[in-house]
mmCIF file of C-alpha atoms in Angstrom:
data_model
loop_
_atom_site.group_PDB
_atom_site.id
_atom_site.type_symbol
_atom_site.label_atom_id
_atom_site.label_comp_id
_atom_site.label_asym_id
_atom_site.label_seq_id
_atom_site.Cartn_x
_atom_site.Cartn_y
_atom_site.Cartn_z
ATOM 1 C CA GLY A 135 24.628 39.183 19.565
ATOM 2 C CA GLU A 136 27.367 39.910 16.791
ATOM 3 C CA ASP A 137 30.170 41.938 17.959
ATOM 4 C CA VAL A 138 33.953 42.032 17.321
ATOM 5 C CA GLU A 139 36.260 43.985 19.563
ATOM 6 C CA GLN A 140 39.895 44.970 19.377
ATOM 7 C CA SER A 141 42.028 47.274 21.195
ATOM 8 C CA LEU A 142 42.592 50.573 19.500
ATOM 9 C CA PHE A 143 46.083 51.152 19.672
ATOM 10 C CA LEU A 144 49.644 49.380 19.751
ATOM 11 C CA SER A 145 53.100 50.704 19.563
ATOM 12 C CA VAL A 146 56.319 48.514 18.876
ATOM 13 C CA ARG A 147 59.808 49.114 18.025
ATOM 14 C CA GLU A 148 60.990 48.108 14.376
ATOM 15 C CA GLY A 149 62.418 44.517 14.527
ATOM 16 C CA ASP A 150 60.172 43.445 17.410
ATOM 17 C CA SER A 151 57.186 41.086 17.112
ATOM 18 C CA SER A 152 53.621 42.600 17.054
ATOM 19 C CA VAL A 153 50.550 40.923 18.465
ATOM 20 C CA ILE A 154 47.096 42.186 17.791
ATOM 21 C CA ASN A 155 44.156 40.540 19.607
ATOM 22 C CA CYS A 156 40.613 40.453 18.929
ATOM 23 C CA THR A 157 37.475 38.721 20.384
ATOM 24 C CA TYR A 158 34.222 37.876 18.786
ATOM 25 C CA THR A 159 30.800 36.823 20.178
ATOM 26 C CA ASP A 160 29.186 34.864 17.495
ATOM 27 C CA SER A 161 29.910 31.229 17.621
ATOM 28 C CA SER A 162 28.486 30.505 14.104
ATOM 29 C CA SER A 163 31.278 32.333 12.481
ATOM 30 C CA THR A 164 32.938 30.302 9.611
ATOM 31 C CA TYR A 165 35.917 32.372 8.459
ATOM 32 C CA LEU A 166 37.863 34.887 10.704
ATOM 33 C CA TYR A 167 40.003 37.465 8.835
ATOM 34 C CA TRP A 168 42.697 40.111 9.245
ATOM 35 C CA TYR A 169 42.695 43.044 6.874
ATOM 36 C CA LYS A 170 45.278 46.033 6.770
ATOM 37 C CA GLN A 171 44.239 49.432 5.982
ATOM 38 C CA GLU A 172 46.780 52.147 5.031
ATOM 39 C CA PRO A 173 45.682 55.941 5.235
ATOM 40 C CA GLY A 174 42.969 56.750 2.871
ATOM 41 C CA ALA A 175 42.732 53.464 1.165
ATOM 42 C CA GLY A 176 40.674 50.485 1.052
ATOM 43 C CA LEU A 177 41.278 47.265 2.852
ATOM 44 C CA GLN A 178 43.712 44.648 2.012
ATOM 45 C CA LEU A 179 43.228 41.017 3.051
ATOM 46 C CA LEU A 180 46.321 39.896 4.847
ATOM 47 C CA THR A 181 45.163 36.296 6.005
ATOM 48 C CA TYR A 182 42.251 34.325 7.083
ATOM 49 C CA ILE A 183 41.475 31.116 9.112
ATOM 50 C CA PHE A 184 38.667 28.760 8.921
ATOM 51 C CA SER A 185 36.872 28.439 12.270
ATOM 52 C CA ASN A 186 37.987 24.613 12.598
ATOM 53 C CA MET A 187 41.762 25.577 12.562
ATOM 54 C CA ASP A 188 43.852 26.658 15.547
ATOM 55 C CA MET A 189 46.780 28.045 13.789
ATOM 56 C CA LYS A 190 47.941 29.478 10.380
ATOM 57 C CA GLN A 191 51.193 30.659 9.397
ATOM 58 C CA ASP A 192 52.011 32.668 6.371
ATOM 59 C CA GLN A 193 55.555 34.266 6.145
ATOM 60 C CA ARG A 194 55.793 36.933 9.038
ATOM 61 C CA LEU A 195 52.093 36.389 9.892
ATOM 62 C CA THR A 196 50.885 33.917 12.410
ATOM 63 C CA VAL A 197 47.093 33.732 13.263
ATOM 64 C CA LEU A 198 46.058 31.842 16.483
ATOM 65 C CA LEU A 199 42.505 30.864 16.913
ATOM 66 C CA ASN A 200 41.054 29.859 20.375
ATOM 67 C CA LYS A 201 37.580 29.184 19.618
ATOM 68 C CA LYS A 202 36.434 28.204 23.212
ATOM 69 C CA ASP A 203 37.430 31.763 24.077
ATOM 70 C CA LYS A 204 36.482 33.333 20.880
ATOM 71 C CA HIS A 205 39.783 34.929 20.662
ATOM 72 C CA LEU A 206 41.673 35.695 17.467
ATOM 73 C CA SER A 207 45.261 36.989 17.331
ATOM 74 C CA LEU A 208 47.730 38.150 14.582
ATOM 75 C CA ARG A 209 51.415 38.069 15.231
ATOM 76 C CA ILE A 210 53.542 40.022 12.980
ATOM 77 C CA ALA A 211 57.245 38.772 13.311
ATOM 78 C CA ASP A 212 60.193 41.260 12.729
ATOM 79 C CA THR A 213 57.751 44.298 12.491
ATOM 80 C CA GLN A 214 58.804 46.965 9.819
ATOM 81 C CA THR A 215 57.902 50.679 9.459
ATOM 82 C CA GLY A 216 55.795 49.717 6.541
ATOM 83 C CA ASP A 217 53.652 47.470 8.775
ATOM 84 C CA SER A 218 52.278 50.822 10.365
ATOM 85 C CA ALA A 219 48.589 50.824 9.548
ATOM 86 C CA ILE A 220 45.313 49.998 10.965
ATOM 87 C CA TYR A 221 44.457 46.278 11.444
ATOM 88 C CA PHE A 222 40.942 44.908 11.262
ATOM 89 C CA CYS A 223 39.629 41.768 12.534
ATOM 90 C CA ALA A 224 36.426 40.335 10.825
ATOM 91 C CA GLU A 225 34.098 37.377 11.286
ATOM 92 C CA ARG A 226 31.891 35.843 8.390
ATOM 93 C CA LEU A 227 28.773 34.361 9.985
ATOM 94 C CA THR A 228 26.642 31.256 9.048
ATOM 95 C CA SER A 229 23.690 32.415 11.267
ATOM 96 C CA ASN A 230 23.061 35.094 8.853
ATOM 97 C CA THR A 231 24.662 34.026 5.735
ATOM 98 C CA GLY A 232 27.374 36.128 4.348
ATOM 99 C CA LYS A 233 27.311 38.859 6.913
ATOM 100 C CA LEU A 234 30.704 40.159 7.361
ATOM 101 C CA ILE A 235 31.277 42.104 10.728
ATOM 102 C CA PHE A 236 34.405 44.040 11.434
ATOM 103 C CA GLY A 237 36.093 45.179 14.642
ATOM 104 C CA GLN A 238 36.943 48.907 15.452
ATOM 105 C CA GLY A 239 40.545 48.315 14.247
ATOM 106 C CA THR A 240 43.941 48.540 15.828
ATOM 107 C CA THR A 241 46.323 51.260 14.889
ATOM 108 C CA LEU A 242 49.903 49.725 14.824
ATOM 109 C CA GLN A 243 52.676 52.231 15.255
ATOM 110 C CA VAL A 244 56.262 51.086 14.617
ATOM 111 C CA LYS A 245 58.957 53.325 16.017
ATOM 112 C CA PRO A 246 62.317 53.278 14.390
ATOM 113 C CA ASP B 109 41.972 43.087 -14.737
ATOM 114 C CA GLY B 110 39.150 42.256 -12.341
ATOM 115 C CA GLY B 111 38.354 44.320 -9.310
ATOM 116 C CA ILE B 112 35.913 46.367 -7.591
ATOM 117 C CA THR B 113 35.584 50.153 -8.217
ATOM 118 C CA GLN B 114 33.871 52.799 -6.395
ATOM 119 C CA SER B 115 33.434 56.298 -7.701
ATOM 120 C CA PRO B 116 33.904 59.022 -7.077
ATOM 121 C CA LYS B 117 36.807 59.070 -4.649
ATOM 122 C CA TYR B 118 35.677 62.448 -3.181
ATOM 123 C CA LEU B 119 32.214 63.804 -3.004
ATOM 124 C CA PHE B 120 30.820 66.907 -1.539
ATOM 125 C CA ARG B 121 27.055 67.268 -0.821
ATOM 126 C CA LYS B 122 24.855 70.128 0.394
ATOM 127 C CA GLU B 123 22.666 69.535 3.422
ATOM 128 C CA GLY B 124 19.296 68.237 2.308
ATOM 129 C CA GLN B 125 20.384 66.772 -1.007
ATOM 130 C CA ASN B 126 20.479 63.039 -1.759
ATOM 131 C CA VAL B 127 23.688 61.624 -3.197
ATOM 132 C CA THR B 128 24.603 58.285 -4.773
ATOM 133 C CA LEU B 129 27.739 56.389 -4.450
ATOM 134 C CA SER B 130 28.794 53.869 -7.152
ATOM 135 C CA CYS B 131 30.291 50.637 -6.605
ATOM 136 C CA GLU B 132 30.849 48.225 -9.553
ATOM 137 C CA GLN B 133 32.549 44.794 -9.571
ATOM 138 C CA ASN B 134 33.801 42.568 -12.602
ATOM 139 C CA LEU B 135 34.745 39.682 -10.494
ATOM 140 C CA ASN B 136 31.415 37.721 -10.938
ATOM 141 C CA HIS B 137 30.918 38.079 -7.231
ATOM 142 C CA ASP B 138 27.541 37.040 -5.800
ATOM 143 C CA ALA B 139 27.500 39.208 -2.491
ATOM 144 C CA MET B 140 28.130 42.910 -2.067
ATOM 145 C CA TYR B 141 28.379 44.986 0.971
ATOM 146 C CA TRP B 142 28.358 48.717 2.178
ATOM 147 C CA TYR B 143 30.356 49.764 5.151
ATOM 148 C CA ARG B 144 30.628 53.190 6.804
ATOM 149 C CA GLN B 145 33.999 54.124 8.566
ATOM 150 C CA ASP B 146 34.090 56.929 11.108
ATOM 151 C CA PRO B 147 37.521 57.638 13.011
ATOM 152 C CA GLY B 148 37.784 55.116 16.009
ATOM 153 C CA GLN B 149 34.727 53.180 14.998
ATOM 154 C CA GLY B 150 35.931 50.559 12.733
ATOM 155 C CA LEU B 151 33.610 49.578 9.783
ATOM 156 C CA ARG B 152 29.960 49.299 10.283
ATOM 157 C CA LEU B 153 27.760 47.762 8.074
ATOM 158 C CA ILE B 154 24.937 49.743 6.190
ATOM 159 C CA TYR B 155 23.470 47.091 3.764
ATOM 160 C CA TYR B 156 24.432 43.939 2.036
ATOM 161 C CA SER B 157 23.101 41.927 -0.927
ATOM 162 C CA GLN B 158 23.713 38.252 -1.333
ATOM 163 C CA ILE B 159 22.050 37.919 -4.783
ATOM 164 C CA VAL B 160 20.367 40.282 -7.414
ATOM 165 C CA ASN B 161 17.227 41.956 -6.643
ATOM 166 C CA ASP B 162 17.708 41.125 -2.912
ATOM 167 C CA PHE B 163 19.392 42.990 -0.189
ATOM 168 C CA GLN B 164 19.312 43.198 3.608
ATOM 169 C CA LYS B 165 19.737 45.888 6.215
ATOM 170 C CA GLY B 166 22.817 46.043 8.103
ATOM 171 C CA ASP B 167 23.410 47.787 11.566
ATOM 172 C CA ILE B 168 23.009 51.258 10.577
ATOM 173 C CA ALA B 169 20.665 51.308 7.556
ATOM 174 C CA GLU B 170 18.561 54.381 8.405
ATOM 175 C CA GLY B 171 18.947 57.131 5.999
ATOM 176 C CA TYR B 172 20.513 55.205 3.407
ATOM 177 C CA SER B 173 19.103 53.089 0.435
ATOM 178 C CA VAL B 174 20.353 50.682 -2.037
ATOM 179 C CA SER B 175 19.424 48.565 -5.175
ATOM 180 C CA ARG B 176 20.867 45.624 -6.668
ATOM 181 C CA GLU B 177 19.376 45.259 -10.336
ATOM 182 C CA LYS B 178 22.495 43.848 -11.686
ATOM 183 C CA LYS B 179 24.980 41.403 -10.454
ATOM 184 C CA GLU B 180 27.845 43.934 -11.059
ATOM 185 C CA SER B 181 26.594 46.881 -9.452
ATOM 186 C CA PHE B 182 25.411 47.913 -5.973
ATOM 187 C CA PRO B 183 24.790 51.769 -5.564
ATOM 188 C CA LEU B 184 24.431 53.384 -2.229
ATOM 189 C CA THR B 185 22.170 56.424 -1.897
ATOM 190 C CA VAL B 186 22.694 58.695 1.004
ATOM 191 C CA THR B 187 19.443 60.389 1.624
ATOM 192 C CA SER B 188 18.569 63.876 3.304
ATOM 193 C CA ALA B 189 17.333 61.527 6.221
ATOM 194 C CA GLN B 190 20.984 60.582 7.252
ATOM 195 C CA LYS B 191 21.748 62.924 10.106
ATOM 196 C CA ASN B 192 25.441 62.766 9.821
ATOM 197 C CA PRO B 193 26.553 61.587 6.423
ATOM 198 C CA THR B 194 30.103 62.724 6.537
ATOM 199 C CA ALA B 195 32.220 59.645 6.577
ATOM 200 C CA PHE B 196 34.346 57.120 4.481
ATOM 201 C CA TYR B 197 32.203 54.510 2.678
ATOM 202 C CA LEU B 198 33.569 51.381 1.557
ATOM 203 C CA CYS B 199 32.143 48.807 -0.711
ATOM 204 C CA ALA B 200 33.102 45.153 -0.856
ATOM 205 C CA SER B 201 32.224 42.020 -2.629
ATOM 206 C CA ILE B 202 32.763 38.128 -1.960
ATOM 207 C CA LEU B 203 32.137 35.346 -4.648
ATOM 208 C CA GLY B 204 29.657 33.645 -2.167
ATOM 209 C CA GLY B 205 29.176 30.142 -0.733
ATOM 210 C CA SER B 206 32.176 28.915 0.978
ATOM 211 C CA ASN B 207 34.616 31.500 -0.843
ATOM 212 C CA THR B 208 36.704 33.459 1.723
ATOM 213 C CA GLU B 209 38.181 36.593 0.626
ATOM 214 C CA ALA B 210 36.216 39.956 0.422
ATOM 215 C CA PHE B 211 37.396 42.475 -1.963
ATOM 216 C CA PHE B 212 37.125 46.150 -0.957
ATOM 217 C CA GLY B 213 37.163 49.187 -3.389
ATOM 218 C CA GLN B 214 39.289 52.093 -2.600
ATOM 219 C CA GLY B 215 36.396 53.910 -0.892
ATOM 220 C CA THR B 216 34.636 57.342 -1.216
ATOM 221 C CA ARG B 217 34.904 59.917 1.090
ATOM 222 C CA LEU B 218 31.622 61.988 1.565
ATOM 223 C CA THR B 219 31.825 65.402 3.072
ATOM 224 C CA VAL B 220 28.400 67.496 3.675
ATOM 225 C CA VAL B 221 29.178 71.175 3.155
#
């Protein structure tokens, strides 16, 4: 089946690293994404990783992919109060071409 | 500027009425998607379309209908058969093929009064 799971809430202190985790079930996924949503707004793409990669780094963001365990993580270094938002993991499938499946979202709270 | 536009931002509907949410993109994207967002449930896929004049049901299509008569437009109708329509609705588009990024509109908040 197609399912993406995330923990619902994470709280960190400003300056610490945040790690948001995601698991998915469909092994036919091609791209895996991380999106950020601020209150009342649409989704903003943060980064993505192709399914044959293990890691991708983009400034403060590091994405790790363990394809064997179907586990994806997003690490935010030096977390700031402006990083407080909901973070969504998503996978794009090849078995049903183009279908884009999202997790429930993880609310990140950054305390000063 | 290219982008994806949803309108209206806020919409109120009386029970028993149909209502149509607009989604327009000028990015020349092939694929378009409609999602529903409820608190604590993330985004659930309602319908999606890979090409003009073709669309597929997502996970929660009951009570909704769509059309894709033009590449740029993918309107969503929330019918009176949808039992709990109050939600935040998001539209997205992707160029297609191996292209990666899905662009999102700013959303429409529908409230049934």
